[in-house]
PDB file of C-alpha atoms in Angstrom:
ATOM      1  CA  UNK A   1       0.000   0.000   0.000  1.00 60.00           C
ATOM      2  CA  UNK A   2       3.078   2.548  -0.012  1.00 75.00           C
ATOM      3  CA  UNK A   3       2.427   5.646  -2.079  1.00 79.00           C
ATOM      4  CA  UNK A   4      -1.141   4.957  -1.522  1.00 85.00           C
ATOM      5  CA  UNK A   5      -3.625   7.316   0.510  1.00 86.00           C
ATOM      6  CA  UNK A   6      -6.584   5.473   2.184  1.00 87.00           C
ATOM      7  CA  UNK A   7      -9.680   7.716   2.013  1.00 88.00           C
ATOM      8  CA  UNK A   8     -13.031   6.930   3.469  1.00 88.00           C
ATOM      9  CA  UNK A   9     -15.557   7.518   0.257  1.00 89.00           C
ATOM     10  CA  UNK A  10     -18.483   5.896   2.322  1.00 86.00           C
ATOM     11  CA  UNK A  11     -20.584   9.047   2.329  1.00 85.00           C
ATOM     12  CA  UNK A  12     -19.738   9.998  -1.379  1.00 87.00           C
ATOM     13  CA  UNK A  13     -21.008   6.736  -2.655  1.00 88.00           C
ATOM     14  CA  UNK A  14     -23.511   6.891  -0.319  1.00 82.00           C
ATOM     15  CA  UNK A  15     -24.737  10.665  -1.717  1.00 85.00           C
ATOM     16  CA  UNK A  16     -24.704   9.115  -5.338  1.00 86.00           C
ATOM     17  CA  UNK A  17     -27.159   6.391  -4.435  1.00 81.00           C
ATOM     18  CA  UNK A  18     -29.195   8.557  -2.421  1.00 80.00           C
ATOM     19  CA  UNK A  19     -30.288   9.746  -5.888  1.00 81.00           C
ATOM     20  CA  UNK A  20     -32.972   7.433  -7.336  1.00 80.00           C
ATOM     21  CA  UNK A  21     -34.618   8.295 -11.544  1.00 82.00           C
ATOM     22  CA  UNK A  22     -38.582   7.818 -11.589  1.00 81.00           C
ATOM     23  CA  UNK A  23     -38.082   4.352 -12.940  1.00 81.00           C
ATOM     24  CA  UNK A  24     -36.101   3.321  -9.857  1.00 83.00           C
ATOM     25  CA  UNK A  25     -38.468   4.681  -7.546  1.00 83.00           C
ATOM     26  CA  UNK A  26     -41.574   2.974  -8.561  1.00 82.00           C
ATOM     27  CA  UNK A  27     -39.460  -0.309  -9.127  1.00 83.00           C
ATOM     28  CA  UNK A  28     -38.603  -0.104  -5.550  1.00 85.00           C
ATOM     29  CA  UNK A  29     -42.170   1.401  -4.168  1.00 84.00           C
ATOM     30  CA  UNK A  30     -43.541  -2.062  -6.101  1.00 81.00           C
ATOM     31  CA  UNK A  31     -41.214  -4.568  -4.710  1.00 84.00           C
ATOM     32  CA  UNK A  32     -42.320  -2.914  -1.309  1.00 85.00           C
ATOM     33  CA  UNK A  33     -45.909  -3.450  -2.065  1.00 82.00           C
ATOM     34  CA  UNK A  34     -45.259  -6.970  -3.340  1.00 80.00           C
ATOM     35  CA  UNK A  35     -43.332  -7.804  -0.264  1.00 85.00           C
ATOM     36  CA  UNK A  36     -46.441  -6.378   2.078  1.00 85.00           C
ATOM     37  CA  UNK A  37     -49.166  -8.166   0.405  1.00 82.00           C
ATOM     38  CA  UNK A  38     -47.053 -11.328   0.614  1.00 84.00           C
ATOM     39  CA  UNK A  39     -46.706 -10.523   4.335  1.00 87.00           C
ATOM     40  CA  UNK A  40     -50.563  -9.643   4.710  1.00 84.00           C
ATOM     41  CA  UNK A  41     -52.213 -12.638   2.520  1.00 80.00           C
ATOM     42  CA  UNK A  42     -49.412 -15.271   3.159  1.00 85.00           C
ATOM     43  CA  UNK A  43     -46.821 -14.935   5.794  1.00 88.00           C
ATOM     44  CA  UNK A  44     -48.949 -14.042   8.816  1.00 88.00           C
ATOM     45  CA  UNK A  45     -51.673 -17.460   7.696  1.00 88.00           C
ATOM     46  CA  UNK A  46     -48.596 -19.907   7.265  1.00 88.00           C
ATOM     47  CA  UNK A  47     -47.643 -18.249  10.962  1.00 88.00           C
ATOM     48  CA  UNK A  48     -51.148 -18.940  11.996  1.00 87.00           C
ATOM     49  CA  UNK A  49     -50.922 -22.539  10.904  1.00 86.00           C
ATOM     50  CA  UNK A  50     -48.234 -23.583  12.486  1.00 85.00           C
ATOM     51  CA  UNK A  51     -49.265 -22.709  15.322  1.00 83.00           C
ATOM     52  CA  UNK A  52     -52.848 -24.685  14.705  1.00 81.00           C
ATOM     53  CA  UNK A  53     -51.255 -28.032  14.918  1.00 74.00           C
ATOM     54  CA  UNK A  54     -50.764 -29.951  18.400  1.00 76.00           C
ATOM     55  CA  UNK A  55     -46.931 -28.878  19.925  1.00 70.00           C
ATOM     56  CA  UNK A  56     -45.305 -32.188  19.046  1.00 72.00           C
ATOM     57  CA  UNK A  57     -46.724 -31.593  15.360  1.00 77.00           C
ATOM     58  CA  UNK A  58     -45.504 -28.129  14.609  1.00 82.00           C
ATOM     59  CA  UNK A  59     -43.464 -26.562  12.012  1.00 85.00           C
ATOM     60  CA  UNK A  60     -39.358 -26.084  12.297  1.00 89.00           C
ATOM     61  CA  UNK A  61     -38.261 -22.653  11.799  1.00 89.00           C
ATOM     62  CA  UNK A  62     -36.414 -24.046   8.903  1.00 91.00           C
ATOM     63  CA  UNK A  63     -39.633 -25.803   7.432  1.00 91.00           C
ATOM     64  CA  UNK A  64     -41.476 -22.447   7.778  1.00 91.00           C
ATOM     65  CA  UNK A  65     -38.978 -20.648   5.759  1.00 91.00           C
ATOM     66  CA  UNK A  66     -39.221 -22.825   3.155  1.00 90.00           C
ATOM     67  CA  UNK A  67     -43.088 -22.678   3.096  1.00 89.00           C
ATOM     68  CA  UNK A  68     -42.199 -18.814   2.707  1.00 88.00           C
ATOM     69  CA  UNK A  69     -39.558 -19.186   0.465  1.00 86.00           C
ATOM     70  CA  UNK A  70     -41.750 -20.949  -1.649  1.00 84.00           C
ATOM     71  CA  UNK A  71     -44.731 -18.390  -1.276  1.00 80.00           C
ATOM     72  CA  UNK A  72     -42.186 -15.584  -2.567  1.00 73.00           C
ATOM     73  CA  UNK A  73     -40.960 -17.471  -5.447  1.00 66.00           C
ATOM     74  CA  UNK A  74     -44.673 -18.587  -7.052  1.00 62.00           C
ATOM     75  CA  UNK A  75     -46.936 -15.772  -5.615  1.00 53.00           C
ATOM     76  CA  UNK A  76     -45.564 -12.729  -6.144  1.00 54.00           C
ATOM     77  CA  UNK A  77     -45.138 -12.011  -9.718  1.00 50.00           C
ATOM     78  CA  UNK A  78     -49.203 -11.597  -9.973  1.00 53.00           C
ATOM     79  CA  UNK A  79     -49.724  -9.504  -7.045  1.00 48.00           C
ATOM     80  CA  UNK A  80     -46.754  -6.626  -8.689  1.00 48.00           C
ATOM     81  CA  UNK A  81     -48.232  -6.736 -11.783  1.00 48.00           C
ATOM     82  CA  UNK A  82     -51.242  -5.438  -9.789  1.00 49.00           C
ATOM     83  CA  UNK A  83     -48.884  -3.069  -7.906  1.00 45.00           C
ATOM     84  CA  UNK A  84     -47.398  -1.796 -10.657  1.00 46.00           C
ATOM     85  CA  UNK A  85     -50.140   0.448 -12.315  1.00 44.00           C
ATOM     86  CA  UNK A  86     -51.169   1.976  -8.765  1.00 47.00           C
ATOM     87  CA  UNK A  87     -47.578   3.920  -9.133  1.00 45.00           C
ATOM     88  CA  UNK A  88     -48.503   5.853 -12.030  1.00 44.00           C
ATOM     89  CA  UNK A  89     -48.531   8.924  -9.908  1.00 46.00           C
ATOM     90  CA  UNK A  90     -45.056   8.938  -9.650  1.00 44.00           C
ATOM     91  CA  UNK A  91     -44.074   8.950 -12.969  1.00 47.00           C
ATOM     92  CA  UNK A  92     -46.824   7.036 -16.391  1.00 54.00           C
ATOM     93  CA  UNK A  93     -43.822   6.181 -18.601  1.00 54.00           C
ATOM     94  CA  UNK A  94     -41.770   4.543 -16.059  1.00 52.00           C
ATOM     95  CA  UNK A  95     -44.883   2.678 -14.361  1.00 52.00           C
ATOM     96  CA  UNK A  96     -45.787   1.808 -17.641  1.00 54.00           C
ATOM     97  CA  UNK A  97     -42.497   0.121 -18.542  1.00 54.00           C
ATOM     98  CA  UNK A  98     -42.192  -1.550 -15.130  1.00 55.00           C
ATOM     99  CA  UNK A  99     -45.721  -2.958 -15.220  1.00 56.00           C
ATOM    100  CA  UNK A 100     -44.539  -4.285 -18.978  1.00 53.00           C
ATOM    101  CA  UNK A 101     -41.750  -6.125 -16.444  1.00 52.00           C
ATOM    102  CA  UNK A 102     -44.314  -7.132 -14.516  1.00 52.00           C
ATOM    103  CA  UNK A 103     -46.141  -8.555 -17.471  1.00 51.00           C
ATOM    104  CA  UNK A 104     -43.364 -10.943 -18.475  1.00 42.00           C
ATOM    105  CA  UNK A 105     -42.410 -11.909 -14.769  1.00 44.00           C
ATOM    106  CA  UNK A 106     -46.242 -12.852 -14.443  1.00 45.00           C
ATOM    107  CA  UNK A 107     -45.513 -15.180 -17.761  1.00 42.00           C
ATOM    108  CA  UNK A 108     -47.852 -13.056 -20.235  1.00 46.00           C
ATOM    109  CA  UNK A 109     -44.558 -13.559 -22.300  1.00 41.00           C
ATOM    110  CA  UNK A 110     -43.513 -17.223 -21.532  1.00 40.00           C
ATOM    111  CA  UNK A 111     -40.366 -17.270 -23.866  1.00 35.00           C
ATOM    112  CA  UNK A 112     -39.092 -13.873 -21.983  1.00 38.00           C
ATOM    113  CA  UNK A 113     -40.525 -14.576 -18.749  1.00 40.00           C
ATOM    114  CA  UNK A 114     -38.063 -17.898 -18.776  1.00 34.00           C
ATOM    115  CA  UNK A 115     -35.316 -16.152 -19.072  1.00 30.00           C
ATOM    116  CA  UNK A 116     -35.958 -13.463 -17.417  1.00 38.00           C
ATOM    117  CA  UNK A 117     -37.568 -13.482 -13.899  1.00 56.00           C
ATOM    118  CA  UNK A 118     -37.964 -10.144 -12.506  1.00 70.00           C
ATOM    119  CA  UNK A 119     -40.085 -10.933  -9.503  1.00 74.00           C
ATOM    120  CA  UNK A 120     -38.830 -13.469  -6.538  1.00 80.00           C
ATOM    121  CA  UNK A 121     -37.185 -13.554  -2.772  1.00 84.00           C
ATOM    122  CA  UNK A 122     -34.512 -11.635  -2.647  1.00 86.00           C
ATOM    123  CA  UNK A 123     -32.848 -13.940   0.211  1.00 89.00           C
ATOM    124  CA  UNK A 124     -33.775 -17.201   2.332  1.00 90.00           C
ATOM    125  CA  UNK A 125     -36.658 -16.250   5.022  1.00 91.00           C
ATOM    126  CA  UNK A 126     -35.375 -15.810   8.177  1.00 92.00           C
ATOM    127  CA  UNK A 127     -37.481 -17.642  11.360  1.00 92.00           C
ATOM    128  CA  UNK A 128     -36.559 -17.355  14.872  1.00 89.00           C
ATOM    129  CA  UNK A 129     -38.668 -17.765  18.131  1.00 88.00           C
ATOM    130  CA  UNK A 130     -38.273 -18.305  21.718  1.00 79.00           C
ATOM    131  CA  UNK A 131     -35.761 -16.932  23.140  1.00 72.00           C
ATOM    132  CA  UNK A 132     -33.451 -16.942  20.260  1.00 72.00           C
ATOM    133  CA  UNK A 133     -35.301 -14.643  17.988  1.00 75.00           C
ATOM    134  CA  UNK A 134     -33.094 -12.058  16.047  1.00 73.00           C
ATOM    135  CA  UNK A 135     -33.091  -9.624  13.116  1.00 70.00           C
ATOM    136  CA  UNK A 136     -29.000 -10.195  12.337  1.00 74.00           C
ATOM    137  CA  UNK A 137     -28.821 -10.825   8.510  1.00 72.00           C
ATOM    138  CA  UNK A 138     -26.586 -13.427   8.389  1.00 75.00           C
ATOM    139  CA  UNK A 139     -29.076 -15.845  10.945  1.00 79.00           C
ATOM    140  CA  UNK A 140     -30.110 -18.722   9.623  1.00 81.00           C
ATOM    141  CA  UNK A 141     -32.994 -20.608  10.531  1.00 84.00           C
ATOM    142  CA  UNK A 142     -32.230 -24.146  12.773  1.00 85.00           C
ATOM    143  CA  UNK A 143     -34.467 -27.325  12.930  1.00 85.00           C
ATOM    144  CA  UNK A 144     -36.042 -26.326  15.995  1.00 85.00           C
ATOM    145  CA  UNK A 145     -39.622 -26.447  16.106  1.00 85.00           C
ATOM    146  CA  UNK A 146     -41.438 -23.154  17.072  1.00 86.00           C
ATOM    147  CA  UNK A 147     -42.027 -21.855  19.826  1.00 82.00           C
ATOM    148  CA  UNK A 148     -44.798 -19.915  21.779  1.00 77.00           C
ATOM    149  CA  UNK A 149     -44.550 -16.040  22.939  1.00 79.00           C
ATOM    150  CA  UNK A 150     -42.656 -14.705  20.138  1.00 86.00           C
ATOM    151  CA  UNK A 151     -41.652 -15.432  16.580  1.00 90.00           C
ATOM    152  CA  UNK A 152     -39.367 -13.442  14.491  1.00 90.00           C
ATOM    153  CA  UNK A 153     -40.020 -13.808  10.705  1.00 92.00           C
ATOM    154  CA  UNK A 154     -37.863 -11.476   8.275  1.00 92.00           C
ATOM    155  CA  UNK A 155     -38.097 -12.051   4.511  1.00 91.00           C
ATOM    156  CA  UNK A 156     -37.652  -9.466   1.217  1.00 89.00           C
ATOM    157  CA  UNK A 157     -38.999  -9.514  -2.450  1.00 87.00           C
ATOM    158  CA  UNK A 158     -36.904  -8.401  -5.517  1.00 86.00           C
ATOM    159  CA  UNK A 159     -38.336  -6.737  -8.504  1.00 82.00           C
ATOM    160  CA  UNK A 160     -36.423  -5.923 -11.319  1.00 81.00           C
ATOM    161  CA  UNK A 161     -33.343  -5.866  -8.958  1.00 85.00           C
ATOM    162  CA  UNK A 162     -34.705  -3.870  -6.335  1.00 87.00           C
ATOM    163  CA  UNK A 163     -35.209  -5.225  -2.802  1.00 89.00           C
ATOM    164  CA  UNK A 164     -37.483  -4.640  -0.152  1.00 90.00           C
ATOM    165  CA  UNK A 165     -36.762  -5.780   3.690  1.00 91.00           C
ATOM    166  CA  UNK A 166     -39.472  -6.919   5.820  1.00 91.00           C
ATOM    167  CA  UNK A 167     -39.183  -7.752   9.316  1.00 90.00           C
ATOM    168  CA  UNK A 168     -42.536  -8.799  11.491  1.00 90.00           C
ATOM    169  CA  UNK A 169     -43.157  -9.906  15.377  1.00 88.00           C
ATOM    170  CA  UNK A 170     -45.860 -12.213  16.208  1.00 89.00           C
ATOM    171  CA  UNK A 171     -47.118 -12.761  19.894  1.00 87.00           C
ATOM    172  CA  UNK A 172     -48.480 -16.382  20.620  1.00 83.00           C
ATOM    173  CA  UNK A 173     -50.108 -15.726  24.608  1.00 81.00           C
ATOM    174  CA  UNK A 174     -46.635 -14.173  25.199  1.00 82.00           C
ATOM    175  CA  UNK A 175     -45.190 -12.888  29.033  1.00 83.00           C
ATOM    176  CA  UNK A 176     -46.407  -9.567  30.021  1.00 87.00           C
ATOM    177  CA  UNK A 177     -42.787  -8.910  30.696  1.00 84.00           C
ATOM    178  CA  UNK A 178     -42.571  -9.546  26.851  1.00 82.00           C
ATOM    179  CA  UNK A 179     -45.414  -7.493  26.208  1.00 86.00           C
ATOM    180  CA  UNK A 180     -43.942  -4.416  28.136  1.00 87.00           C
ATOM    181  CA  UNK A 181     -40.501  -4.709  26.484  1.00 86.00           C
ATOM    182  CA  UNK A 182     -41.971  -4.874  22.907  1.00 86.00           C
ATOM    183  CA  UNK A 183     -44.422  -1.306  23.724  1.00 90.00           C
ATOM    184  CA  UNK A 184     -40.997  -0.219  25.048  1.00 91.00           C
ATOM    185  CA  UNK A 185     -39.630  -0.746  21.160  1.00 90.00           C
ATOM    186  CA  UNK A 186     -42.601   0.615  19.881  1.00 92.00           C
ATOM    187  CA  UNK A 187     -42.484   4.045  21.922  1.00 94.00           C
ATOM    188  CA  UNK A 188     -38.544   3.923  20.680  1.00 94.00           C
ATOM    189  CA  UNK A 189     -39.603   3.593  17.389  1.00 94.00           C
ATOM    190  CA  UNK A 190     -41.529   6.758  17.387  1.00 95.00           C
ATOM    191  CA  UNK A 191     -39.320   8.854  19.087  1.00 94.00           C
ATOM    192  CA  UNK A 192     -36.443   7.954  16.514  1.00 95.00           C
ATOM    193  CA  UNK A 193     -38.732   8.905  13.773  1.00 95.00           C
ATOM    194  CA  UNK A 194     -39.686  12.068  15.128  1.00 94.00           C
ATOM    195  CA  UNK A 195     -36.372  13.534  15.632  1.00 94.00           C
ATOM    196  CA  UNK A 196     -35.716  11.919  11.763  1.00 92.00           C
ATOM    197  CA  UNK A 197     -35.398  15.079  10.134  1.00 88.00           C
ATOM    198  CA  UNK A 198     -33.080  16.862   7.466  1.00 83.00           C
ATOM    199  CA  UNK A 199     -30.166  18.225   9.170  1.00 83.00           C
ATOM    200  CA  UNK A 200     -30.506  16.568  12.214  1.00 85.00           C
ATOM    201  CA  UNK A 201     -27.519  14.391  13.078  1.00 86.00           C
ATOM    202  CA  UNK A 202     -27.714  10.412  13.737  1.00 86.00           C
ATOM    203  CA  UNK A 203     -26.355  11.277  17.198  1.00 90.00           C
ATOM    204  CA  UNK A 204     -29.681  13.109  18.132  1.00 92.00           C
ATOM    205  CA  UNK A 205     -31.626  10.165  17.051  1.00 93.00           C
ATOM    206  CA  UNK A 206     -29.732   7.382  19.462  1.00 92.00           C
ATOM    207  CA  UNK A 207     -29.882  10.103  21.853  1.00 94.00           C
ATOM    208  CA  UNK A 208     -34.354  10.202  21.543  1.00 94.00           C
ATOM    209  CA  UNK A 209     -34.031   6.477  22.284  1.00 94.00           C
ATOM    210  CA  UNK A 210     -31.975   6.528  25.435  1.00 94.00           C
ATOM    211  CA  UNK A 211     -34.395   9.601  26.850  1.00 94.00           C
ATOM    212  CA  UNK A 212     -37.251   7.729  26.355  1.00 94.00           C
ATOM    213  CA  UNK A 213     -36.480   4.388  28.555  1.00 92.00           C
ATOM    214  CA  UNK A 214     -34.881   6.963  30.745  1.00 92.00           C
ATOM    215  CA  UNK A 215     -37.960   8.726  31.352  1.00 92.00           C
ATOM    216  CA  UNK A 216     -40.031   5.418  31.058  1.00 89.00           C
ATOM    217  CA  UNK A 217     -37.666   4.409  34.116  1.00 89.00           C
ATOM    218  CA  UNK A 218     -36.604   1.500  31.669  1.00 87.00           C
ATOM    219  CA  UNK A 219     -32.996   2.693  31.760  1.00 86.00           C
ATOM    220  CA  UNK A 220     -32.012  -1.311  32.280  1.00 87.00           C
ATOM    221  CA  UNK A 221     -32.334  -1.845  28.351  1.00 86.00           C
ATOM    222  CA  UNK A 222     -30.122   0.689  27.273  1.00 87.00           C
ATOM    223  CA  UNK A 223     -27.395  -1.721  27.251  1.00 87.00           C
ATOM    224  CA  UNK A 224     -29.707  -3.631  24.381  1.00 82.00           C
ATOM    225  CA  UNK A 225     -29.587  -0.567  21.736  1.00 81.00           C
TER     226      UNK A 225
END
């Protein structure tokens, strides 16, 4: 590395991509709509079902990702060509070309749609419960079979290359110490967001979370943000 100067471009890069064209904004506003119906009309009832069968008959957390995995992959391509056309208030021609995409992913255009596929998970669902539930990207999900108070289910959709996140808690008859904690996160999550604001500094926003368990008099979870 001699003659070399190491310089920290994070930010610059960071500025560039910041900047998003029409097209890549309703690409990205549709994989986020794909991703929520698949959370609203599949996720949450394959959640439900595992927990309808008897204890010694449930669902691993491995076997419920793959049920998910599985909903992502042949479900989704309908519901964003449905997406798609809502987003024409952004921008007609680019909703117009992405909901052509949309067309071929949903196999209007078999010969394209083979070998292209626009529309499917953009990583291997994520289940946790118990007390090993977690949000960490690179978790995997064990053979374990699922537990009761709280399951952790995080999953994404990609659409023409761009990738949605979502992350969702359920509550089976969970603790009430469990219940306080997770009202605790909520209240955080409100105060972060309200202090969001151009110009504002990141420092301001980790500093709304700590004052709100402080004046919740839940100051012993600090040490978890």
């Amino acid at each position: 590395m001699q003659g070399f100067i190491l310089v920290d471009v994070t930010r610059a890069v960071g500025a560039c991509l910041a900047i998003k064209d029409d097209e890549a904004i309703v690409r990205t506003a549709a994989a986020g709509r794909v991703a929520c119906r698949a959370l609203c009309d599949g996720v949450t009832r394959l959640v439900e079902a595992a927990f309808d069968a008897d204890r010694e008959e449930r669902a691993t957390h491995d076997a419920l990702a793959q049920q998910i995995d599985a909903l992502m992959c042949d479900a989704l391509a309908p519901h964003c060509a449905r997406a798609v056309p809502k987003l024409k208030d952004i921008n007609d021609s680019a909703a117009k070309r992405c909901a052509a995409a949309a067309a071929i992913a949903c196999g209007n255009s078999a010969a394209t749609a083979r070998s292209t596929r626009l529309v499917e998970s953009c990583y291997f669902p994520i289940v946790t419960s118990g007390g090993a539930c977690t949000t960490d990207a690179g978790a995997a999900s064990d053979a374990d079979a699922i537990n009761d108070d709280v399951v952790v289910v995080e999953f994404g959709a990609r659409f023409a290359n761009y990738c949605t996140n979502v992350a969702r808690t359920f509550f089976v008859e969970p603790l009430p110490s469990l219940e306080k904690c997770y009202a605790a996160l909520r209240g955080i999550h409100t105060a972060c967001v309200d202090v969001m604001r151009d110009g504002h500094s990141l420092s301001a926003v980790a500093a709304a979370a700590y004052a709100y368990l402080e004046a919740k008099d839940l100051g012993h979870l600090t040490k978890f943000l």
